[in-house]
Short mmCIF file of C-alpha atoms in Angstrom, two decimals:
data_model
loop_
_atom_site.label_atom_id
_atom_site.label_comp_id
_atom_site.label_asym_id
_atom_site.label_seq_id
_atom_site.Cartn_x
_atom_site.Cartn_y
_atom_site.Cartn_z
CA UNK A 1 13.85 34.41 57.10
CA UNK A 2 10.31 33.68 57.78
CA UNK A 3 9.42 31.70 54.30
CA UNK A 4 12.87 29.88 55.43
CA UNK A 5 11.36 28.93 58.46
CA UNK A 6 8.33 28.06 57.46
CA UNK A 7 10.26 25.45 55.20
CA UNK A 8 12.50 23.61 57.96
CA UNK A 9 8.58 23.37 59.45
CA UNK A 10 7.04 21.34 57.06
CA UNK A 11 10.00 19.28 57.12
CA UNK A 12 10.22 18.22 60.57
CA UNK A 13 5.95 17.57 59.99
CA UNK A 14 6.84 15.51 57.29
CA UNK A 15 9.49 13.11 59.13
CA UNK A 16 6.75 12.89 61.94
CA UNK A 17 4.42 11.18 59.41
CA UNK A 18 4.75 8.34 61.53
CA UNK A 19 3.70 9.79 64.60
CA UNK A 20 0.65 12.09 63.11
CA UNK A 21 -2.48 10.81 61.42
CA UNK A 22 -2.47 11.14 57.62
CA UNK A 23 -5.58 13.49 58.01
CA UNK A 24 -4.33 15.43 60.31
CA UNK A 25 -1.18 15.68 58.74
CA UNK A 26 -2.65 17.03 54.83
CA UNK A 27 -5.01 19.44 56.69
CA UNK A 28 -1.46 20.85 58.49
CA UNK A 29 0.23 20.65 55.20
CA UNK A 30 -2.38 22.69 52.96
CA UNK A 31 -2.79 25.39 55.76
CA UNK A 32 0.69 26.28 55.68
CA UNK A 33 1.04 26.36 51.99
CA UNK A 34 -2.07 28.50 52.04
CA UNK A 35 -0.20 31.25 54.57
CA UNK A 36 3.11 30.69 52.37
CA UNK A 37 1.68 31.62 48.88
CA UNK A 38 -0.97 34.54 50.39
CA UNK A 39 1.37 36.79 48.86
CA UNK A 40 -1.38 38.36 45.81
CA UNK A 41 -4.47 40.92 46.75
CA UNK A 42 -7.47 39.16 48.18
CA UNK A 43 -9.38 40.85 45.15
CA UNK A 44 -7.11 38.67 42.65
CA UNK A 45 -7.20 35.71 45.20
CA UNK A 46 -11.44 35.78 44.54
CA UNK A 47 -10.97 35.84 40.79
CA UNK A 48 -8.36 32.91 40.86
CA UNK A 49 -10.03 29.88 38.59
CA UNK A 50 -10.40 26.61 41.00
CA UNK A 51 -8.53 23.33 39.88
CA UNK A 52 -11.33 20.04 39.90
CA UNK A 53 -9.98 16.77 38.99
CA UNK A 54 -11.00 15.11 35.84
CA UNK A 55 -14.36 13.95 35.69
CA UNK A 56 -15.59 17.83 37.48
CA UNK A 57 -13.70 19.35 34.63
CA UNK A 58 -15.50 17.86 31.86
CA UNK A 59 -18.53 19.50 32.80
CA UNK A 60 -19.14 23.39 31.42
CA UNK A 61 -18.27 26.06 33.79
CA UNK A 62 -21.21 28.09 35.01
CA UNK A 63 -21.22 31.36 32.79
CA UNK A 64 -21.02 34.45 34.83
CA UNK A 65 -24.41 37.26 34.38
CA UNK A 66 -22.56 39.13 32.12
CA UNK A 67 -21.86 36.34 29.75
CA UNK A 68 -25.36 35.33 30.32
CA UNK A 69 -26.74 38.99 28.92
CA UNK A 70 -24.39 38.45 25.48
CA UNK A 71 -25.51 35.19 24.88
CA UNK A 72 -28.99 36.57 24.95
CA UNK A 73 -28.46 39.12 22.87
CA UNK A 74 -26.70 36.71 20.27
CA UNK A 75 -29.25 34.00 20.66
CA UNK A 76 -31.77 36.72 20.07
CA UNK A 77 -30.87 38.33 17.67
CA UNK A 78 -30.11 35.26 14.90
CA UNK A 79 -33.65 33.26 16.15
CA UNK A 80 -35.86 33.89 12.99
CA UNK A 81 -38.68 31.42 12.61
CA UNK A 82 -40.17 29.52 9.87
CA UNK A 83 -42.93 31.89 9.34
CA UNK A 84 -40.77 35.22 9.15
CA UNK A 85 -39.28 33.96 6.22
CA UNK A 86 -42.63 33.31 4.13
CA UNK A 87 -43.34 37.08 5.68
CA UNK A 88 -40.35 38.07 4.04
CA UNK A 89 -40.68 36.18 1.06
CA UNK A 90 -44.29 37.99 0.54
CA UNK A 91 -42.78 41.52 0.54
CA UNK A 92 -40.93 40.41 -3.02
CA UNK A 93 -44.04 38.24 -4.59
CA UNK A 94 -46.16 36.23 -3.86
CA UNK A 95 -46.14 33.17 -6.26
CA UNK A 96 -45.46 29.59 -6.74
CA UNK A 97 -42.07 30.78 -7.76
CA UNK A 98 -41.42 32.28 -4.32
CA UNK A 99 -42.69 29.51 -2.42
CA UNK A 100 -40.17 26.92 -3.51
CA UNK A 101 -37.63 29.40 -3.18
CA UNK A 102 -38.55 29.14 0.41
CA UNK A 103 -38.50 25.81 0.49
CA UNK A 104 -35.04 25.07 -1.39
CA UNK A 105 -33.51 27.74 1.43
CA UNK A 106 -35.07 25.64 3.84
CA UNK A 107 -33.64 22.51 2.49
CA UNK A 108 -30.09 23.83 1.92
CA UNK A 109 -29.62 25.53 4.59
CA UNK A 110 -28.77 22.38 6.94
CA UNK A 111 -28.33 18.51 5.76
CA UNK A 112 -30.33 17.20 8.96
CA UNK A 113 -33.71 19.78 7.81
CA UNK A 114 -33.54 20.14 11.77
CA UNK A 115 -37.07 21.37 12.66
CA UNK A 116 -39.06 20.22 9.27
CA UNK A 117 -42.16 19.47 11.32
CA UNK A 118 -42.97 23.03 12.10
CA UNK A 119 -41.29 24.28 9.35
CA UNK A 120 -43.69 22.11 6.99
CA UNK A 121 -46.95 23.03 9.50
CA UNK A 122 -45.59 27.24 9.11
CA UNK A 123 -46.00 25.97 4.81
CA UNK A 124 -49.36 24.64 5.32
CA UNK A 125 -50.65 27.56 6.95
CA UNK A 126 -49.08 29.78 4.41
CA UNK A 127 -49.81 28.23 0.86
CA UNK A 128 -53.52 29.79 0.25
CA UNK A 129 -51.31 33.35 0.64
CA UNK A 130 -49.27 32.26 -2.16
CA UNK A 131 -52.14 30.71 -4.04
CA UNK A 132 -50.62 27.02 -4.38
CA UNK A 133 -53.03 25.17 -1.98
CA UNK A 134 -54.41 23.42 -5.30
CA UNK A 135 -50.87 22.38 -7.02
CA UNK A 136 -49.58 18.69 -6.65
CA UNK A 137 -46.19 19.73 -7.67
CA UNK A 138 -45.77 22.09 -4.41
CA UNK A 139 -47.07 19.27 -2.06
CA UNK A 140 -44.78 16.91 -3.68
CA UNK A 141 -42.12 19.28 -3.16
CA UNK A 142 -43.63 19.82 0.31
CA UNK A 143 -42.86 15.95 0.94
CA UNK A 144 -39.52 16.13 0.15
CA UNK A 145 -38.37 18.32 3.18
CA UNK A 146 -38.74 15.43 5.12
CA UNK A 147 -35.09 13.67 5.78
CA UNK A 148 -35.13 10.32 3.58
CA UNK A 149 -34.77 6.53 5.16
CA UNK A 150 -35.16 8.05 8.76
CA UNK A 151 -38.26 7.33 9.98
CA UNK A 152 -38.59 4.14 8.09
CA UNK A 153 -39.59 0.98 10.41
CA UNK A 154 -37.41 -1.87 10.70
CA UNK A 155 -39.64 -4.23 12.56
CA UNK A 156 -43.12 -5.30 13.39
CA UNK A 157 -42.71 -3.60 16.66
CA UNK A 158 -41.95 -0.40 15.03
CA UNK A 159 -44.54 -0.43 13.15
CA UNK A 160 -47.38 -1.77 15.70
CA UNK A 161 -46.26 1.38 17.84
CA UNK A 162 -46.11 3.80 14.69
CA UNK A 163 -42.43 4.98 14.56
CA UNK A 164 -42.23 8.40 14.75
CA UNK A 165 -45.31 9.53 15.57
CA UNK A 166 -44.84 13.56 15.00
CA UNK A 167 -43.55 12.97 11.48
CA UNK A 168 -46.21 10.77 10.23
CA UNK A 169 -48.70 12.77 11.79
CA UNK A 170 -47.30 15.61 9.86
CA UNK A 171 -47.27 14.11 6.64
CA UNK A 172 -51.00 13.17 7.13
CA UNK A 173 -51.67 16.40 7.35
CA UNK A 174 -50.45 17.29 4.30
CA UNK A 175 -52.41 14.86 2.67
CA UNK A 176 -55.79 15.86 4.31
CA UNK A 177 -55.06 19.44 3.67
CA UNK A 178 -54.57 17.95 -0.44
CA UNK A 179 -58.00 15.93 0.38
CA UNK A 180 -59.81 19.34 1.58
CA UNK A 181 -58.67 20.94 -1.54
CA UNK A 182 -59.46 17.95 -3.79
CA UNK A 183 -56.32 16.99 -5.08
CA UNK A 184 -55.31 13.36 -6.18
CA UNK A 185 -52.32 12.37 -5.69
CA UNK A 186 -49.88 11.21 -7.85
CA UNK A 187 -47.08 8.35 -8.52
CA UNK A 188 -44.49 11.13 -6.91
CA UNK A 189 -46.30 11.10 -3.96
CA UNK A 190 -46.24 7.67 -2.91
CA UNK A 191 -42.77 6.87 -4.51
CA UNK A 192 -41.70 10.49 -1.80
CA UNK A 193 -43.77 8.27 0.96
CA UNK A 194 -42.59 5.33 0.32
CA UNK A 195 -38.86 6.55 0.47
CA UNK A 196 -39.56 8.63 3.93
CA UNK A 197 -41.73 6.44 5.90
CA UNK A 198 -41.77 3.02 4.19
CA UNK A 199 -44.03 0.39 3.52
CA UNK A 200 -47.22 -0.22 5.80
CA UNK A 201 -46.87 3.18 7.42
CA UNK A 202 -50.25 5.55 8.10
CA UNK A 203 -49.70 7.88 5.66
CA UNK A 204 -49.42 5.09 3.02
CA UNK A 205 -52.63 4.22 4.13
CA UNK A 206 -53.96 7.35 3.99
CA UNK A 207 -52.94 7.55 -0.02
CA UNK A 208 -54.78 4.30 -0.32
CA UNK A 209 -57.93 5.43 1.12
CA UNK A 210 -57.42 8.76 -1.05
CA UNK A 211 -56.28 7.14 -4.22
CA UNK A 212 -59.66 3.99 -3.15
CA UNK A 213 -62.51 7.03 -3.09
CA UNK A 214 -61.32 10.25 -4.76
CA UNK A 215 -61.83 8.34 -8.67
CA UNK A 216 -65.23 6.80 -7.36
CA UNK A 217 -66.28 10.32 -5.99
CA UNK A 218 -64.90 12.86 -9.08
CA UNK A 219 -68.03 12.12 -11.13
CA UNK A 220 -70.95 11.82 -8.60
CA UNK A 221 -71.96 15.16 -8.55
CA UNK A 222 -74.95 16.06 -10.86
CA UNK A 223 -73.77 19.82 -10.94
CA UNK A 224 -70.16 19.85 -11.59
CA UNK A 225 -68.46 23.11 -10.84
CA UNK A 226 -65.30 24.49 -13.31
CA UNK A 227 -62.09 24.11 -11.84
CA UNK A 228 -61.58 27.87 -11.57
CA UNK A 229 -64.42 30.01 -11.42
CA UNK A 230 -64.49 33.51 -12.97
CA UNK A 231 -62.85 36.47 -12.46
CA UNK A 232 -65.65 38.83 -13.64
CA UNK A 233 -68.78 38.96 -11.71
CA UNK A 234 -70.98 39.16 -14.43
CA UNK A 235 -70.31 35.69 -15.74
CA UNK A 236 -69.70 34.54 -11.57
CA UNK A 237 -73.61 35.37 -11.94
CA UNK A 238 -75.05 34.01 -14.80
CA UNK A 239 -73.18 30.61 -13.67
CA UNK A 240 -74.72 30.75 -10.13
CA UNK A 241 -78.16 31.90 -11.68
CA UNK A 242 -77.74 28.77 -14.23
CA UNK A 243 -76.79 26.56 -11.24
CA UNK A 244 -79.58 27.73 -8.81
CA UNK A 245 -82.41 27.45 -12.12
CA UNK A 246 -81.16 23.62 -12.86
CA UNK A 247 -83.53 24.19 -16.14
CA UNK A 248 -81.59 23.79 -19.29
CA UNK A 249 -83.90 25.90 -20.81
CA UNK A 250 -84.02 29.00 -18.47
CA UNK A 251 -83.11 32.27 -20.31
CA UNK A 252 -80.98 34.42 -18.49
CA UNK A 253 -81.14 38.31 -19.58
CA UNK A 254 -78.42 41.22 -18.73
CA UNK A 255 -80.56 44.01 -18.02
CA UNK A 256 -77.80 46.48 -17.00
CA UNK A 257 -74.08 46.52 -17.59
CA UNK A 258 -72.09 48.25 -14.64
CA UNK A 259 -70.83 51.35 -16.15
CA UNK A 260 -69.97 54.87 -14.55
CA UNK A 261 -72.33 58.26 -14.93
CA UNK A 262 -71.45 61.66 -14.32
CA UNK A 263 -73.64 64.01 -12.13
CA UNK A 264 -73.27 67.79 -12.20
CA UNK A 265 -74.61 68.39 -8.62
CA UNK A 266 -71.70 66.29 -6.81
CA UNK A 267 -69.43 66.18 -10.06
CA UNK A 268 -68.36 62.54 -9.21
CA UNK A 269 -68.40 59.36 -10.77
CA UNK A 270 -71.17 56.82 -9.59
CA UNK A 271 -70.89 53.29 -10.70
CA UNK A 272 -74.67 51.55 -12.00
CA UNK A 273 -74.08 47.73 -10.80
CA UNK A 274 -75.21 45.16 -12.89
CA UNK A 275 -77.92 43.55 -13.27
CA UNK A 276 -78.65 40.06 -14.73
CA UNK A 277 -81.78 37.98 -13.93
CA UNK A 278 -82.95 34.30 -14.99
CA UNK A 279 -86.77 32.95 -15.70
CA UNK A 280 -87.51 29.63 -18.08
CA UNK A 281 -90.63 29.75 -19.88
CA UNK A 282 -92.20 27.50 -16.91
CA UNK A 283 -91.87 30.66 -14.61
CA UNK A 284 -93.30 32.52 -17.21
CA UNK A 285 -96.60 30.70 -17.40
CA UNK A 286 -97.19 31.23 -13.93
CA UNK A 287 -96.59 34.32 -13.81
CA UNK A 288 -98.92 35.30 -16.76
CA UNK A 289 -101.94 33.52 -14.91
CA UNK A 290 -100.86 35.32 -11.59
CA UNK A 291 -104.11 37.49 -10.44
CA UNK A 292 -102.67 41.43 -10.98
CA UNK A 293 -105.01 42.09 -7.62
CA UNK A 294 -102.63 40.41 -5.19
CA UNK A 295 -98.83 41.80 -5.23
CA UNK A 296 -95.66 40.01 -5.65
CA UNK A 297 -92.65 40.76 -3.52
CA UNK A 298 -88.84 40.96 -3.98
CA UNK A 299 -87.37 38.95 -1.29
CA UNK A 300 -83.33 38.55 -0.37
CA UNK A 301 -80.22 38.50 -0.41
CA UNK A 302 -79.96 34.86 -0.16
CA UNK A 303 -76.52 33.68 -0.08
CA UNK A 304 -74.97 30.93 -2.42
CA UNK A 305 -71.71 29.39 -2.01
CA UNK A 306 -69.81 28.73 -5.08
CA UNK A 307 -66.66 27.07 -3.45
CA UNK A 308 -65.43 29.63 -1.42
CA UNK A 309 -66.77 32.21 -2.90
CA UNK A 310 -70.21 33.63 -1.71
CA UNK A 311 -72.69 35.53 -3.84
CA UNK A 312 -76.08 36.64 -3.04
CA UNK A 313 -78.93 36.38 -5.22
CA UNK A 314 -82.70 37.95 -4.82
CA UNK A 315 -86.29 36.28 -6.16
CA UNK A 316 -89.43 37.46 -7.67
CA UNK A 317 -92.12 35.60 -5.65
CA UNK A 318 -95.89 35.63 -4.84
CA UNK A 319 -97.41 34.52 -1.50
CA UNK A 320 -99.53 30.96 -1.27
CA UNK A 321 -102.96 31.23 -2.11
CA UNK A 322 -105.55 31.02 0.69
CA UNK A 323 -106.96 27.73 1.37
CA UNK A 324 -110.47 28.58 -0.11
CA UNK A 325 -108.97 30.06 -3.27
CA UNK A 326 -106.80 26.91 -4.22
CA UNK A 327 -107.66 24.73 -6.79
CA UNK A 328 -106.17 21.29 -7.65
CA UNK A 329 -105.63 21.20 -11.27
CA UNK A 330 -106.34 17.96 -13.20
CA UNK A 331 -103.81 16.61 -15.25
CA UNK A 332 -104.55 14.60 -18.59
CA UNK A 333 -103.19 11.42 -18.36
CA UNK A 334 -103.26 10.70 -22.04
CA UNK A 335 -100.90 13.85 -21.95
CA UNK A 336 -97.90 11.34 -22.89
CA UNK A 337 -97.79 8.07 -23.68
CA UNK A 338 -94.81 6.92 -22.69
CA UNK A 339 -94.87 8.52 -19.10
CA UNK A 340 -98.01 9.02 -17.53
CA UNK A 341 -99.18 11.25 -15.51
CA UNK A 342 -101.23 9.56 -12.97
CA UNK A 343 -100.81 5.90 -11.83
CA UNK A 344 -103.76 5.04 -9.99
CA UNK A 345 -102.34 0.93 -8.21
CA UNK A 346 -103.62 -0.74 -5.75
CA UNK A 347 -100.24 -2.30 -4.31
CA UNK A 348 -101.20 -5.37 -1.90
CA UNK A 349 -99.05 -4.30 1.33
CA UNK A 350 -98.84 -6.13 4.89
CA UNK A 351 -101.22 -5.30 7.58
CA UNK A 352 -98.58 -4.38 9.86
CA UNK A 353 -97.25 -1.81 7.37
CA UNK A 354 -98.11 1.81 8.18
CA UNK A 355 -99.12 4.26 5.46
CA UNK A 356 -99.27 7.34 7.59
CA UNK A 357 -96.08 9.57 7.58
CA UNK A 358 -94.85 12.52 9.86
CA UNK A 359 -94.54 15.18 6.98
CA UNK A 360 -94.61 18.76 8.05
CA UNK A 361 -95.35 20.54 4.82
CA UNK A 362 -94.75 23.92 4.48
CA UNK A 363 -97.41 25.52 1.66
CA UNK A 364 -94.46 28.12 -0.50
CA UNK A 365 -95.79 30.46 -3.16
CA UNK A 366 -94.46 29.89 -6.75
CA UNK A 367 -90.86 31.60 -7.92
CA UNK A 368 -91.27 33.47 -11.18
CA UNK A 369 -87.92 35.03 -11.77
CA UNK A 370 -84.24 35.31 -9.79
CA UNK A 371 -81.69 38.12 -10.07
CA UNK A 372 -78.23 39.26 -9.38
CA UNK A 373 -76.88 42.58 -8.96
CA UNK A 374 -74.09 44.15 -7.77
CA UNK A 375 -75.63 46.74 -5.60
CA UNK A 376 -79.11 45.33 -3.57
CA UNK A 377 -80.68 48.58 -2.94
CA UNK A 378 -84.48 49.51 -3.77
CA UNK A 379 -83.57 51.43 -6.86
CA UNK A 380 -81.43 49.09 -8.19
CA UNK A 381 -84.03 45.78 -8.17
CA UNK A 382 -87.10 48.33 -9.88
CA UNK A 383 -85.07 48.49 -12.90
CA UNK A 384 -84.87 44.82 -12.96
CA UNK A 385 -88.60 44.93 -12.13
CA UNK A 386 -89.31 47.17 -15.05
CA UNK A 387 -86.81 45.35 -17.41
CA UNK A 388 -89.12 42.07 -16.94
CA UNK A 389 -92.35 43.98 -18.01
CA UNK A 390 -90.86 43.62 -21.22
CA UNK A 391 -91.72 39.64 -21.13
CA UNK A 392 -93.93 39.66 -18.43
CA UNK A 393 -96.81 42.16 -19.04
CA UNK A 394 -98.88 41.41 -16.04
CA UNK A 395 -96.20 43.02 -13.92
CA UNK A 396 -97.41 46.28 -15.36
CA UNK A 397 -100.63 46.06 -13.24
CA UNK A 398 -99.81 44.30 -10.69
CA UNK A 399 -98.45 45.94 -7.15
CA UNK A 400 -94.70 45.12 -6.17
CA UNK A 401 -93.53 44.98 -2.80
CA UNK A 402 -89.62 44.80 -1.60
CA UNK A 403 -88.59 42.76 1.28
CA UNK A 404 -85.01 43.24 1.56
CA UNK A 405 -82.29 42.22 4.49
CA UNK A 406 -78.96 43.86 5.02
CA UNK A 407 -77.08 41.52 2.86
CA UNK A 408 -74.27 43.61 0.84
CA UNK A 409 -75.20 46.90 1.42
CA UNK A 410 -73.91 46.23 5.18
CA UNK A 411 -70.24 45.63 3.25
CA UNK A 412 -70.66 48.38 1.32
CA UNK A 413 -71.69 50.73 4.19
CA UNK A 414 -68.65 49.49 6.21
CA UNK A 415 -66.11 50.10 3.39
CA UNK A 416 -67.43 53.94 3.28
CA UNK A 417 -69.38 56.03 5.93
CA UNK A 418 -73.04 55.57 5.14
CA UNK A 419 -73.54 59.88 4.82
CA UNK A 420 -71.18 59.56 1.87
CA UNK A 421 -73.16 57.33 -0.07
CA UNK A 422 -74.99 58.34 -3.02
CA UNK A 423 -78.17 55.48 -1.83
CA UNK A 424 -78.49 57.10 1.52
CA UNK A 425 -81.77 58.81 0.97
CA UNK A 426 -83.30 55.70 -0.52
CA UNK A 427 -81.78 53.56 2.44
CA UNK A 428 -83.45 55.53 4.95
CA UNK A 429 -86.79 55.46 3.75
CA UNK A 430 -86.61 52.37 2.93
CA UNK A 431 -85.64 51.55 6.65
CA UNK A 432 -88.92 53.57 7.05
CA UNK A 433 -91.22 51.79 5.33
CA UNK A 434 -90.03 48.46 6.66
#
């Protein structure tokens, strides 16, 4: 009876449309459908989805906190980036092999290579790990993760405000990490550029400038280096010795060979370093006329930078002579005859040219031998002492003196506790005595 009368209600209010404002009239209307369809639990009445027209509905509904907490979890759980899978790509091998197994993942795994950039910076970082920072075929191959005829300019005003800034800026760092390494590029490399970015782009220009100076430069250094140095420190030495010398004629001598010995008080094994030391015949003159009153002195380590590989290296030196003692020795001038000796002219310069220079000199004592050795305690550089005597007999009466930093002892110290080392006696007095 009462959802009957509620009926013959809204029909009398909707014959009196005429009467009541149309306002009035749908606020009436919805408030007594409301009261005639309240027949559910409040509870379910909360939870009832509300009905938007059609432009409200397009838009996504507002996730509730526990939907929020899944998709967290989800999202979580599947984010892996671009550097976790050149970790994971380590734990197998790490080899050119591996590397463009990364990168063919990378490249397969979706059409649009959505986030090359830092994918291709995460690479960059991670090649001298996997020892290609010095192969053109992995840069190449490096190149081609970028997406092809994307980023290419189709206008002057394109180019004049360099399309694509964070892409080309990318790729130029690629080829300045290849110029830090001294790589040249090749045809690949500009036909891969030339495809990505187009014509007139910056890192075209930055293979000209390469491709301009790195020919012109590959020849101008007096002292070439090998393309890979050694693996055995023995012949890392004698190159460096040869290199520091520049005397075509120096002599360099092994005096020891690193080998093991066997000692019955602390039955263990104790390596000998090696020893290998350089002197030309030059150095050997001097040394022969050195005055066996005044000592010589064993000065280092001095480091040396062979790419990036450091050595250290030690010298065989006397102090300068006093002022009083030095003598100026007079050269023959008929000595040679094609290149003499001493050219006495009397050039006619201008009066307003000024003959006096700011020199600071700094008076050095001559060099008579240099050494290497793979351990730079006292001990070590007095059999290199005594192996020169051989060639050198002045040393014999003649007083030497050791001068020696903490160079590679301090590496050696921290890669064992100092008590256990079988040097530690002869490290502390020498500490002593210095």
């Amino acid at each position: 009876m009462k959802c009957f009368r509620e009926l013959l209600l809204i029909g009398r209010l909707a014959q009196a449309t005429s009467y009541i404002q149309p306002m009035v009239l749908r606020q009436e209307i919805v408030l007594l459908r409301n009261r005639l369809f309240t027949t559910k639990p409040l509870d379910q009445e909360a939870k009832r989805s509300f009905h938007c027209s059609a432009c409200i509905s397009s838009l996504r509904p507002i996730p509730s906190p526990e939907q929020k907490e899944k998709k967290g979890d989800t999202s979580s759980s599947s984010l892996v980036t671009y550097e976790d899978l050149f970790e994971k790509a380590s734990h197998l091998s790490r080899s050119k092999a591996t590397f463009a197994q990364v990168l063919d993942v990378f490249c397969k795994r979706d059409i649009r290579r959505r986030g090359h950039v830092e994918f291709i910076y995460a690479a960059l970082k991670k090649m001298p790990e996997f020892g290609v920072e010095r192969d053109i075929a992995v840069y190449n191959k490096l190149l081609d993760v970028f997406p092809k005829e994307v980023f290419v300019a189709r206008n002057f005003i394109q180019r004049m405000f360099n399309h694509y800034p964070r892409q080309q800026e990318c790729a130029i760092e690629v080829l300045e990490q290849m110029e830090s390494n001294g790589i040249l590029p090749n045809k690949d490399t500009k036909f891969l550029l030339l495809q990505i970015f187009g014509d007139r782009s910056h890192p075209i220009r930055k293979y000209q400038r390469l491709m301009y100076w790195f020919p012109r430069f590959k020849h101008v250094n007096p002292y070439p280096q090998p393309a890979h140095l050694p693996q055995d420190p023995l012949d890392l030495a004698r190159l460096s010795l040869q290199r520091i010398s520049a005397d075509p004629n120096a002599r360099s001598t092994v005096y020891q060979m690193a080998s093991s010995e066997e000692f019955s008080e602390q039955d263990e094994d104790r390596k000998l370093p090696y020893i290998i030391g350089i002197q030309s015949s030059n150095q050997q003159d001097l040394l022969a006329q050195h005055n066996p009153e005044r000592p010589v002195v064993v000065e280092g380590p001095f480091p040396l930078w062979l790419k990036a590989t450091r050595v250290f290296y030690y010298v065989l030196r006397a102090d300068p002579l006093p002022p009083e003692e030095q003598r100026e020795k007079v050269l023959d001038p008929e000595r040679s005859l094609y290149y003499p000796i001493v050219l006495d002219l009397q050039l006619e310069r201008d009066l307003g040219d000024d003959d006096d220079f700011d020199i600071n000199e700094v008076d050095e004592g001559p060099v008579y031998a240099m050494c290497m050795a793979g351990s730079g305690d006292q001990a070590t550089l007095a059999r290199w002492i005594s192996g020169l005597q051989e060639t050198n007999p002045v040393l014999g009466h003649t007083s030497v003196i050791f001068r020696l930093e903490s160079g590679t002892r301090e590496m050696q110290a921290a890669a064992e506790p100092l008590e256990q080392h079988t040097d530690y006696m002869e490290l502390r007095r020498q500490t002593m005595t210095q």
